[in-house]
PDB file of C-alpha atoms in Angstrom:
ATOM      1  CA  MET Z   1       0.000   0.000   0.000  1.00  0.00           C
ATOM      2  CA  SER Z   2       1.405   3.376  -0.987  1.00  0.00           C
ATOM      3  CA  ASP Z   3       1.541   6.276   1.460  1.00  0.00           C
ATOM      4  CA  ASN Z   4       0.860   8.751  -1.345  1.00  0.00           C
ATOM      5  CA  PRO Z   5      -2.921   9.362  -1.585  1.00  0.00           C
ATOM      6  CA  GLY Z   6      -2.549  10.509  -5.176  1.00  0.00           C
ATOM      7  CA  ALA Z   7      -0.708   7.399  -6.368  1.00  0.00           C
ATOM      8  CA  PRO Z   8      -2.579   5.162  -8.774  1.00  0.00           C
ATOM      9  CA  GLY Z   9      -4.327   2.271  -7.054  1.00  0.00           C
ATOM     10  CA  ALA Z  10      -4.093   3.867  -3.655  1.00  0.00           C
ATOM     11  CA  PRO Z  11      -7.329   3.826  -1.606  1.00  0.00           C
ATOM     12  CA  SER Z  12      -9.099   7.154  -1.285  1.00  0.00           C
ATOM     13  CA  PHE Z  13     -10.149   8.443   2.162  1.00  0.00           C
ATOM     14  CA  ASP Z  14     -13.106  10.739   2.493  1.00  0.00           C
ATOM     15  CA  ASP Z  15     -13.494  13.298   5.253  1.00  0.00           C
ATOM     16  CA  ASP Z  16     -15.509  10.994   7.505  1.00  0.00           C
ATOM     17  CA  TYR Z  17     -13.057   8.100   7.445  1.00  0.00           C
ATOM     18  CA  SER Z  18     -11.744   6.955  10.843  1.00  0.00           C
ATOM     19  CA  ALA Z  19      -9.340   4.069  11.344  1.00  0.00           C
ATOM     20  CA  THR Z  20      -8.425   2.231  14.513  1.00  0.00           C
ATOM     21  CA  VAL Z  21      -5.033   0.608  14.882  1.00  0.00           C
ATOM     22  CA  LEU Z  22      -4.935  -2.372  17.236  1.00  0.00           C
ATOM     23  CA  ALA Z  23      -1.838  -3.557  19.012  1.00  0.00           C
ATOM     24  CA  SER Z  24      -0.466  -6.936  18.307  1.00  0.00           C
ATOM     25  CA  HIS Z  25      -1.513  -8.205  21.729  1.00  0.00           C
ATOM     26  CA  TRP Z  26      -5.166  -7.565  20.799  1.00  0.00           C
ATOM     27  CA  ILE Z  27      -4.958 -10.183  17.999  1.00  0.00           C
ATOM     28  CA  GLN Z  28      -5.378 -13.834  18.924  1.00  0.00           C
ATOM     29  CA  ARG Z  29      -3.564 -16.086  16.521  1.00  0.00           C
ATOM     30  CA  PRO Z  30      -4.670 -19.698  16.122  1.00  0.00           C
ATOM     31  CA  ASP Z  31      -2.332 -22.508  16.909  1.00  0.00           C
ATOM     32  CA  SER Z  32      -0.684 -23.942  13.779  1.00  0.00           C
ATOM     33  CA  PRO Z  33       1.051 -27.249  13.104  1.00  0.00           C
ATOM     34  CA  ASP Z  34       4.271 -25.310  12.732  1.00  0.00           C
ATOM     35  CA  THR Z  35       4.331 -24.352  16.405  1.00  0.00           C
ATOM     36  CA  LEU Z  36       7.661 -25.400  17.879  1.00  0.00           C
ATOM     37  CA  ALA Z  37       8.077 -26.856  21.318  1.00  0.00           C
ATOM     38  CA  LEU Z  38      11.249 -25.916  23.109  1.00  0.00           C
ATOM     39  CA  THR Z  39      13.240 -28.481  24.998  1.00  0.00           C
ATOM     40  CA  ASP Z  40      15.448 -27.855  27.961  1.00  0.00           C
ATOM     41  CA  GLY Z  41      18.502 -25.862  27.026  1.00  0.00           C
ATOM     42  CA  ALA Z  42      17.247 -25.007  23.507  1.00  0.00           C
ATOM     43  CA  THR Z  43      17.331 -21.472  22.273  1.00  0.00           C
ATOM     44  CA  LEU Z  44      14.753 -20.096  19.877  1.00  0.00           C
ATOM     45  CA  ALA Z  45      15.904 -17.298  17.623  1.00  0.00           C
ATOM     46  CA  LEU Z  46      13.030 -14.910  17.035  1.00  0.00           C
ATOM     47  CA  PRO Z  47      12.899 -12.263  14.352  1.00  0.00           C
ATOM     48  CA  GLY Z  48      14.418  -9.120  15.666  1.00  0.00           C
ATOM     49  CA  THR Z  49      16.851 -10.886  18.026  1.00  0.00           C
ATOM     50  CA  GLY Z  50      20.503 -11.597  17.581  1.00  0.00           C
ATOM     51  CA  PRO Z  51      22.647 -14.394  18.651  1.00  0.00           C
ATOM     52  CA  GLU Z  52      21.926 -15.840  22.072  1.00  0.00           C
ATOM     53  CA  GLY Z  53      18.598 -13.933  22.240  1.00  0.00           C
ATOM     54  CA  THR Z  54      20.093 -10.453  22.216  1.00  0.00           C
ATOM     55  CA  LYS Z  55      17.547  -7.898  21.093  1.00  0.00           C
ATOM     56  CA  VAL Z  56      18.092  -6.182  17.778  1.00  0.00           C
ATOM     57  CA  GLU Z  57      16.353  -2.885  17.164  1.00  0.00           C
ATOM     58  CA  ASP Z  58      14.186  -2.833  14.064  1.00  0.00           C
ATOM     59  CA  PRO Z  59      15.028   0.316  12.112  1.00  0.00           C
ATOM     60  CA  ARG Z  60      11.515   0.460  10.716  1.00  0.00           C
ATOM     61  CA  ALA Z  61      10.110   0.885  14.232  1.00  0.00           C
ATOM     62  CA  GLU Z  62      11.931   4.153  14.813  1.00  0.00           C
ATOM     63  CA  GLY Z  63       9.642   7.170  14.872  1.00  0.00           C
ATOM     64  CA  VAL Z  64       6.419   5.092  15.098  1.00  0.00           C
ATOM     65  CA  ALA Z  65       4.077   6.167  17.890  1.00  0.00           C
ATOM     66  CA  PRO Z  66       2.808   3.436  20.200  1.00  0.00           C
ATOM     67  CA  ASP Z  67      -0.748   2.274  19.567  1.00  0.00           C
ATOM     68  CA  ARG Z  68      -1.557   1.912  23.301  1.00  0.00           C
ATOM     69  CA  VAL Z  69      -0.727   4.408  26.031  1.00  0.00           C
ATOM     70  CA  GLU Z  70      -1.713   3.803  29.651  1.00  0.00           C
ATOM     71  CA  GLY Z  71      -4.560   1.521  28.590  1.00  0.00           C
ATOM     72  CA  THR Z  72      -6.084   4.090  26.179  1.00  0.00           C
ATOM     73  CA  LEU Z  73      -6.861   2.986  22.638  1.00  0.00           C
ATOM     74  CA  LEU Z  74      -5.645   5.618  20.184  1.00  0.00           C
ATOM     75  CA  ARG Z  75      -7.751   6.339  17.110  1.00  0.00           C
ATOM     76  CA  PHE Z  76      -6.365   7.704  13.868  1.00  0.00           C
ATOM     77  CA  GLY Z  77      -8.259   9.678  11.259  1.00  0.00           C
ATOM     78  CA  PRO Z  78      -9.701  13.170  10.641  1.00  0.00           C
ATOM     79  CA  GLY Z  79     -12.454  12.806  13.305  1.00  0.00           C
ATOM     80  CA  VAL Z  80     -15.511  15.062  13.090  1.00  0.00           C
ATOM     81  CA  ASN Z  81     -15.077  17.760  10.505  1.00  0.00           C
ATOM     82  CA  ALA Z  82     -17.045  20.922   9.739  1.00  0.00           C
ATOM     83  CA  ASP Z  83     -19.307  19.187   7.184  1.00  0.00           C
ATOM     84  CA  THR Z  84     -20.413  16.638   9.780  1.00  0.00           C
ATOM     85  CA  MET Z  85     -21.168  19.373  12.298  1.00  0.00           C
ATOM     86  CA  ARG Z  86     -23.257  21.252   9.739  1.00  0.00           C
ATOM     87  CA  ARG Z  87     -25.255  18.101   8.937  1.00  0.00           C
ATOM     88  CA  LEU Z  88     -25.885  17.476  12.624  1.00  0.00           C
ATOM     89  CA  GLY Z  89     -26.939  21.077  13.183  1.00  0.00           C
ATOM     90  CA  ALA Z  90     -29.357  20.930  10.270  1.00  0.00           C
ATOM     91  CA  ALA Z  91     -31.284  18.030  11.812  1.00  0.00           C
ATOM     92  CA  PRO Z  92     -34.907  19.040  12.564  1.00  0.00           C
ATOM     93  CA  VAL Z  93     -35.674  19.754  16.209  1.00  0.00           C
ATOM     94  CA  ALA Z  94     -38.704  17.931  17.577  1.00  0.00           C
ATOM     95  CA  THR Z  95     -41.471  20.360  18.495  1.00  0.00           C
ATOM     96  CA  PRO Z  96     -43.300  19.462  21.730  1.00  0.00           C
ATOM     97  CA  VAL Z  97     -46.946  18.675  21.144  1.00  0.00           C
ATOM     98  CA  ARG Z  98     -49.279  20.742  23.261  1.00  0.00           C
ATOM     99  CA  ARG Z  99     -51.709  18.827  25.398  1.00  0.00           C
ATOM    100  CA  ARG Z 100     -55.358  19.222  24.728  1.00  0.00           C
ATOM    101  CA  THR Z 101     -57.154  21.720  26.878  1.00  0.00           C
ATOM    102  CA  TRP Z 102     -60.586  20.124  26.535  1.00  0.00           C
ATOM    103  CA  ARG Z 103     -60.676  19.318  30.248  1.00  0.00           C
ATOM    104  CA  ARG Z 104     -60.270  22.977  31.167  1.00  0.00           C
ATOM    105  CA  GLN Z 105     -63.055  23.956  28.808  1.00  0.00           C
ATOM    106  CA  ALA Z 106     -65.348  21.104  29.848  1.00  0.00           C
ATOM    107  CA  LEU Z 107     -65.915  22.300  33.425  1.00  0.00           C
ATOM    108  CA  PRO Z 108     -67.305  25.772  32.530  1.00  0.00           C
ATOM    109  CA  ALA Z 109     -69.487  24.149  29.871  1.00  0.00           C
ATOM    110  CA  VAL Z 110     -70.919  21.667  32.368  1.00  0.00           C
ATOM    111  CA  VAL Z 111     -71.635  24.438  34.882  1.00  0.00           C
ATOM    112  CA  LEU Z 112     -73.371  26.521  32.212  1.00  0.00           C
ATOM    113  CA  LEU Z 113     -75.521  23.583  31.139  1.00  0.00           C
ATOM    114  CA  ALA Z 114     -76.494  22.912  34.761  1.00  0.00           C
ATOM    115  CA  VAL Z 115     -77.569  26.546  35.255  1.00  0.00           C
ATOM    116  CA  LEU Z 116     -79.617  26.521  32.060  1.00  0.00           C
ATOM    117  CA  ALA Z 117     -81.282  23.253  33.050  1.00  0.00           C
ATOM    118  CA  PHE Z 118     -82.201  24.674  36.458  1.00  0.00           C
ATOM    119  CA  LEU Z 119     -83.701  27.811  34.898  1.00  0.00           C
ATOM    120  CA  LEU Z 120     -85.730  25.758  32.453  1.00  0.00           C
ATOM    121  CA  TRP Z 121     -86.960  23.496  35.237  1.00  0.00           C
ATOM    122  CA  HIS Z 122     -87.845  26.482  37.390  1.00  0.00           C
ATOM    123  CA  ARG Z 123     -89.875  28.065  34.597  1.00  0.00           C
ATOM    124  CA  ALA Z 124     -91.588  24.815  33.680  1.00  0.00           C
ATOM    125  CA  THR Z 125     -92.511  24.050  37.302  1.00  0.00           C
ATOM    126  CA  PRO Z 126     -95.653  25.784  38.612  1.00  0.00           C
ATOM    127  CA  SER Z 127     -94.956  28.350  41.312  1.00  0.00           C
ATOM    128  CA  LEU Z 128     -96.466  28.484  44.774  1.00  0.00           C
ATOM    129  CA  GLY Z 129    -100.149  29.235  44.741  1.00  0.00           C
ATOM    130  CA  VAL Z 130    -102.632  30.111  47.515  1.00  0.00           C
ATOM    131  CA  ASP Z 131    -106.054  28.507  47.500  1.00  0.00           C
ATOM    132  CA  ASP Z 132    -107.474  29.803  50.804  1.00  0.00           C
ATOM    133  CA  VAL Z 133    -106.572  31.886  53.885  1.00  0.00           C
ATOM    134  CA  GLU Z 134    -108.278  31.616  57.278  1.00  0.00           C
ATOM    135  CA  VAL Z 135    -107.578  33.046  60.746  1.00  0.00           C
ATOM    136  CA  ALA Z 136    -109.044  32.115  64.148  1.00  0.00           C
ATOM    137  CA  ALA Z 137    -108.293  32.405  67.891  1.00  0.00           C
ATOM    138  CA  GLN Z 138    -107.939  29.227  69.887  1.00  0.00           C
ATOM    139  CA  ARG Z 139    -109.626  30.816  72.907  1.00  0.00           C
ATOM    140  CA  THR Z 140    -112.488  33.203  72.327  1.00  0.00           C
ATOM    141  CA  SER Z 141    -111.900  34.941  75.687  1.00  0.00           C
ATOM    142  CA  PRO Z 142    -108.510  34.740  77.408  1.00  0.00           C
ATOM    143  CA  GLY Z 143    -108.602  35.115  81.224  1.00  0.00           C
ATOM    144  CA  CYS Z 144    -106.909  37.780  83.321  1.00  0.00           C
ATOM    145  CA  GLY Z 145    -103.311  38.200  82.238  1.00  0.00           C
ATOM    146  CA  GLY Z 146    -103.830  35.543  79.619  1.00  0.00           C
ATOM    147  CA  THR Z 147    -102.368  35.195  76.111  1.00  0.00           C
ATOM    148  CA  ALA Z 148    -104.458  34.694  73.010  1.00  0.00           C
ATOM    149  CA  ASP Z 149    -103.040  32.429  70.299  1.00  0.00           C
ATOM    150  CA  ILE Z 150    -104.331  33.587  66.902  1.00  0.00           C
ATOM    151  CA  THR Z 151    -103.595  31.161  64.082  1.00  0.00           C
ATOM    152  CA  GLY Z 152    -103.718  31.921  60.379  1.00  0.00           C
ATOM    153  CA  THR Z 153    -104.024  28.934  58.024  1.00  0.00           C
ATOM    154  CA  VAL Z 154    -102.889  29.284  54.398  1.00  0.00           C
ATOM    155  CA  THR Z 155    -103.878  26.509  51.994  1.00  0.00           C
ATOM    156  CA  THR Z 156    -101.483  26.140  49.051  1.00  0.00           C
ATOM    157  CA  ASN Z 157    -101.248  24.147  45.824  1.00  0.00           C
ATOM    158  CA  GLY Z 158     -98.375  22.036  47.208  1.00  0.00           C
ATOM    159  CA  ARG Z 159     -95.594  23.775  45.311  1.00  0.00           C
ATOM    160  CA  PRO Z 160     -92.488  25.062  47.125  1.00  0.00           C
ATOM    161  CA  GLY Z 161     -92.062  28.760  47.764  1.00  0.00           C
ATOM    162  CA  GLU Z 162     -92.215  31.509  50.370  1.00  0.00           C
ATOM    163  CA  LEU Z 163     -95.093  33.342  52.040  1.00  0.00           C
ATOM    164  CA  SER Z 164     -94.751  36.977  53.101  1.00  0.00           C
ATOM    165  CA  TYR Z 165     -97.210  38.390  55.634  1.00  0.00           C
ATOM    166  CA  ARG Z 166     -97.812  40.873  58.460  1.00  0.00           C
ATOM    167  CA  TRP Z 167    -100.003  40.896  61.585  1.00  0.00           C
ATOM    168  CA  VAL Z 168    -101.986  43.999  62.493  1.00  0.00           C
ATOM    169  CA  ARG Z 169    -103.707  44.343  65.888  1.00  0.00           C
ATOM    170  CA  SER Z 170    -106.634  46.581  66.816  1.00  0.00           C
ATOM    171  CA  ASP Z 171    -104.602  48.354  69.505  1.00  0.00           C
ATOM    172  CA  GLY Z 172    -102.599  50.091  66.742  1.00  0.00           C
ATOM    173  CA  THR Z 173     -99.562  47.868  66.703  1.00  0.00           C
ATOM    174  CA  SER Z 174     -98.318  45.766  63.793  1.00  0.00           C
ATOM    175  CA  SER Z 175     -95.495  43.364  63.177  1.00  0.00           C
ATOM    176  CA  LYS Z 176     -92.713  43.650  60.642  1.00  0.00           C
ATOM    177  CA  VAL Z 177     -92.882  41.704  57.380  1.00  0.00           C
ATOM    178  CA  LEU Z 178     -92.508  38.027  58.219  1.00  0.00           C
ATOM    179  CA  HIS Z 179     -91.629  35.072  55.967  1.00  0.00           C
ATOM    180  CA  GLU Z 180     -92.647  31.428  55.972  1.00  0.00           C
ATOM    181  CA  ASP Z 181     -91.019  28.767  53.767  1.00  0.00           C
ATOM    182  CA  VAL Z 182     -93.304  26.210  52.153  1.00  0.00           C
ATOM    183  CA  THR Z 183     -91.811  22.898  51.027  1.00  0.00           C
ATOM    184  CA  LEU Z 184     -92.839  20.679  48.145  1.00  0.00           C
ATOM    185  CA  HIS Z 185     -96.192  18.903  48.648  1.00  0.00           C
ATOM    186  CA  GLN Z 186     -96.924  20.999  51.755  1.00  0.00           C
ATOM    187  CA  LYS Z 187    -100.616  21.845  51.493  1.00  0.00           C
ATOM    188  CA  ARG Z 188    -101.033  24.033  54.597  1.00  0.00           C
ATOM    189  CA  ALA Z 189     -98.931  26.634  56.366  1.00  0.00           C
ATOM    190  CA  ARG Z 190     -99.885  27.828  59.858  1.00  0.00           C
ATOM    191  CA  LEU Z 191     -98.947  31.341  60.996  1.00  0.00           C
ATOM    192  CA  HIS Z 192     -99.203  32.267  64.709  1.00  0.00           C
ATOM    193  CA  LEU Z 193     -99.720  35.512  66.595  1.00  0.00           C
ATOM    194  CA  LEU Z 194     -99.407  35.564  70.402  1.00  0.00           C
ATOM    195  CA  TRP Z 195    -101.253  38.480  72.013  1.00  0.00           C
ATOM    196  CA  THR Z 196    -100.830  38.925  75.778  1.00  0.00           C
ATOM    197  CA  PHE Z 197    -103.299  40.950  77.881  1.00  0.00           C
ATOM    198  CA  GLN Z 198    -102.811  42.471  81.351  1.00  0.00           C
ATOM    199  CA  GLY Z 199    -105.042  44.319  83.828  1.00  0.00           C
ATOM    200  CA  GLU Z 200    -108.707  44.316  84.628  1.00  0.00           C
ATOM    201  CA  GLY Z 201    -111.466  45.263  82.260  1.00  0.00           C
ATOM    202  CA  ARG Z 202    -113.094  44.279  79.043  1.00  0.00           C
ATOM    203  CA  TYR Z 203    -111.590  44.738  75.573  1.00  0.00           C
ATOM    204  CA  GLU Z 204    -112.950  43.827  72.143  1.00  0.00           C
ATOM    205  CA  ALA Z 205    -109.813  42.678  70.262  1.00  0.00           C
ATOM    206  CA  ARG Z 206    -109.348  42.272  66.535  1.00  0.00           C
ATOM    207  CA  ALA Z 207    -106.406  40.675  64.747  1.00  0.00           C
ATOM    208  CA  GLU Z 208    -105.830  40.912  61.007  1.00  0.00           C
ATOM    209  CA  LEU Z 209    -103.555  38.756  58.852  1.00  0.00           C
ATOM    210  CA  HIS Z 210    -102.250  40.559  55.769  1.00  0.00           C
ATOM    211  CA  LEU Z 211    -100.837  38.100  53.249  1.00  0.00           C
ATOM    212  CA  LEU Z 212     -98.416  39.983  50.971  1.00  0.00           C
ATOM    213  CA  SER Z 213     -97.067  37.298  48.627  1.00  0.00           C
ATOM    214  CA  PRO Z 214     -97.431  35.274  46.515  1.00  0.00           C
ATOM    215  CA  VAL Z 215    -100.886  36.835  46.482  1.00  0.00           C
ATOM    216  CA  ARG Z 216    -102.465  39.598  48.550  1.00  0.00           C
ATOM    217  CA  ARG Z 217    -105.176  38.555  50.970  1.00  0.00           C
ATOM    218  CA  THR Z 218    -106.494  40.041  54.247  1.00  0.00           C
ATOM    219  CA  VAL Z 219    -108.453  38.068  56.821  1.00  0.00           C
ATOM    220  CA  SER Z 220    -109.322  38.879  60.421  1.00  0.00           C
ATOM    221  CA  THR Z 221    -110.771  37.450  63.605  1.00  0.00           C
ATOM    222  CA  GLU Z 222    -112.361  38.991  66.709  1.00  0.00           C
ATOM    223  CA  PHE Z 223    -112.446  37.939  70.356  1.00  0.00           C
ATOM    224  CA  THR Z 224    -113.132  39.560  73.781  1.00  0.00           C
ATOM    225  CA  TYR Z 225    -110.732  39.968  76.664  1.00  0.00           C
ATOM    226  CA  GLN Z 226    -112.607  39.921  79.974  1.00  0.00           C
ATOM    227  CA  CYS Z 227    -111.040  40.315  83.411  1.00  0.00           C
ATOM    228  CA  PRO Z 228    -113.408  41.115  86.388  1.00  0.00           C
TER     229      PRO Z 228
END
């Protein structure tokens, strides 16, 4: 093999060629029939040795770098050149795929659908209605220092809702606006007024129940307070 790359018949090396030179101790040679066995006292003359086994320096080995230094395998060749680096740099970079955000959008959509369904159900469901309103005193004449229990009874259509009302007494006093919750399938709501009397005498009492919502109704009852 010629050392001149331009010589005819010489192998051509491209820029990416890399050769590895192995030491002789890395090569395992098979046993051959020509292997000689030494007997006691015999001397084997090896190539590169002189008489009586003296070592003779091979002139061709001068100036040749060792192929193994401190256990490191040396590699020969141009290595990675600029063209290789440009090809590696031109490789496409993988773009991370964004995760779908359908879960984030699903929760607001579910909440919106639930609100719309509730509004539709509320409109389709009949509201609370009042069929009748009555008021009466449990005792027609409370005794001295007694308390009269006046009860107002509101008959509904069984739908849930809220009643707003006020009590007005004949002595010029009235209550604030009161509220009563009516549950589903509740047909009657009872509203109470406790009126306490003191002292001696006779008094014609009147109690009025003013229903304010869902409809406006006014009913009243009368009784006599008598204390000798």
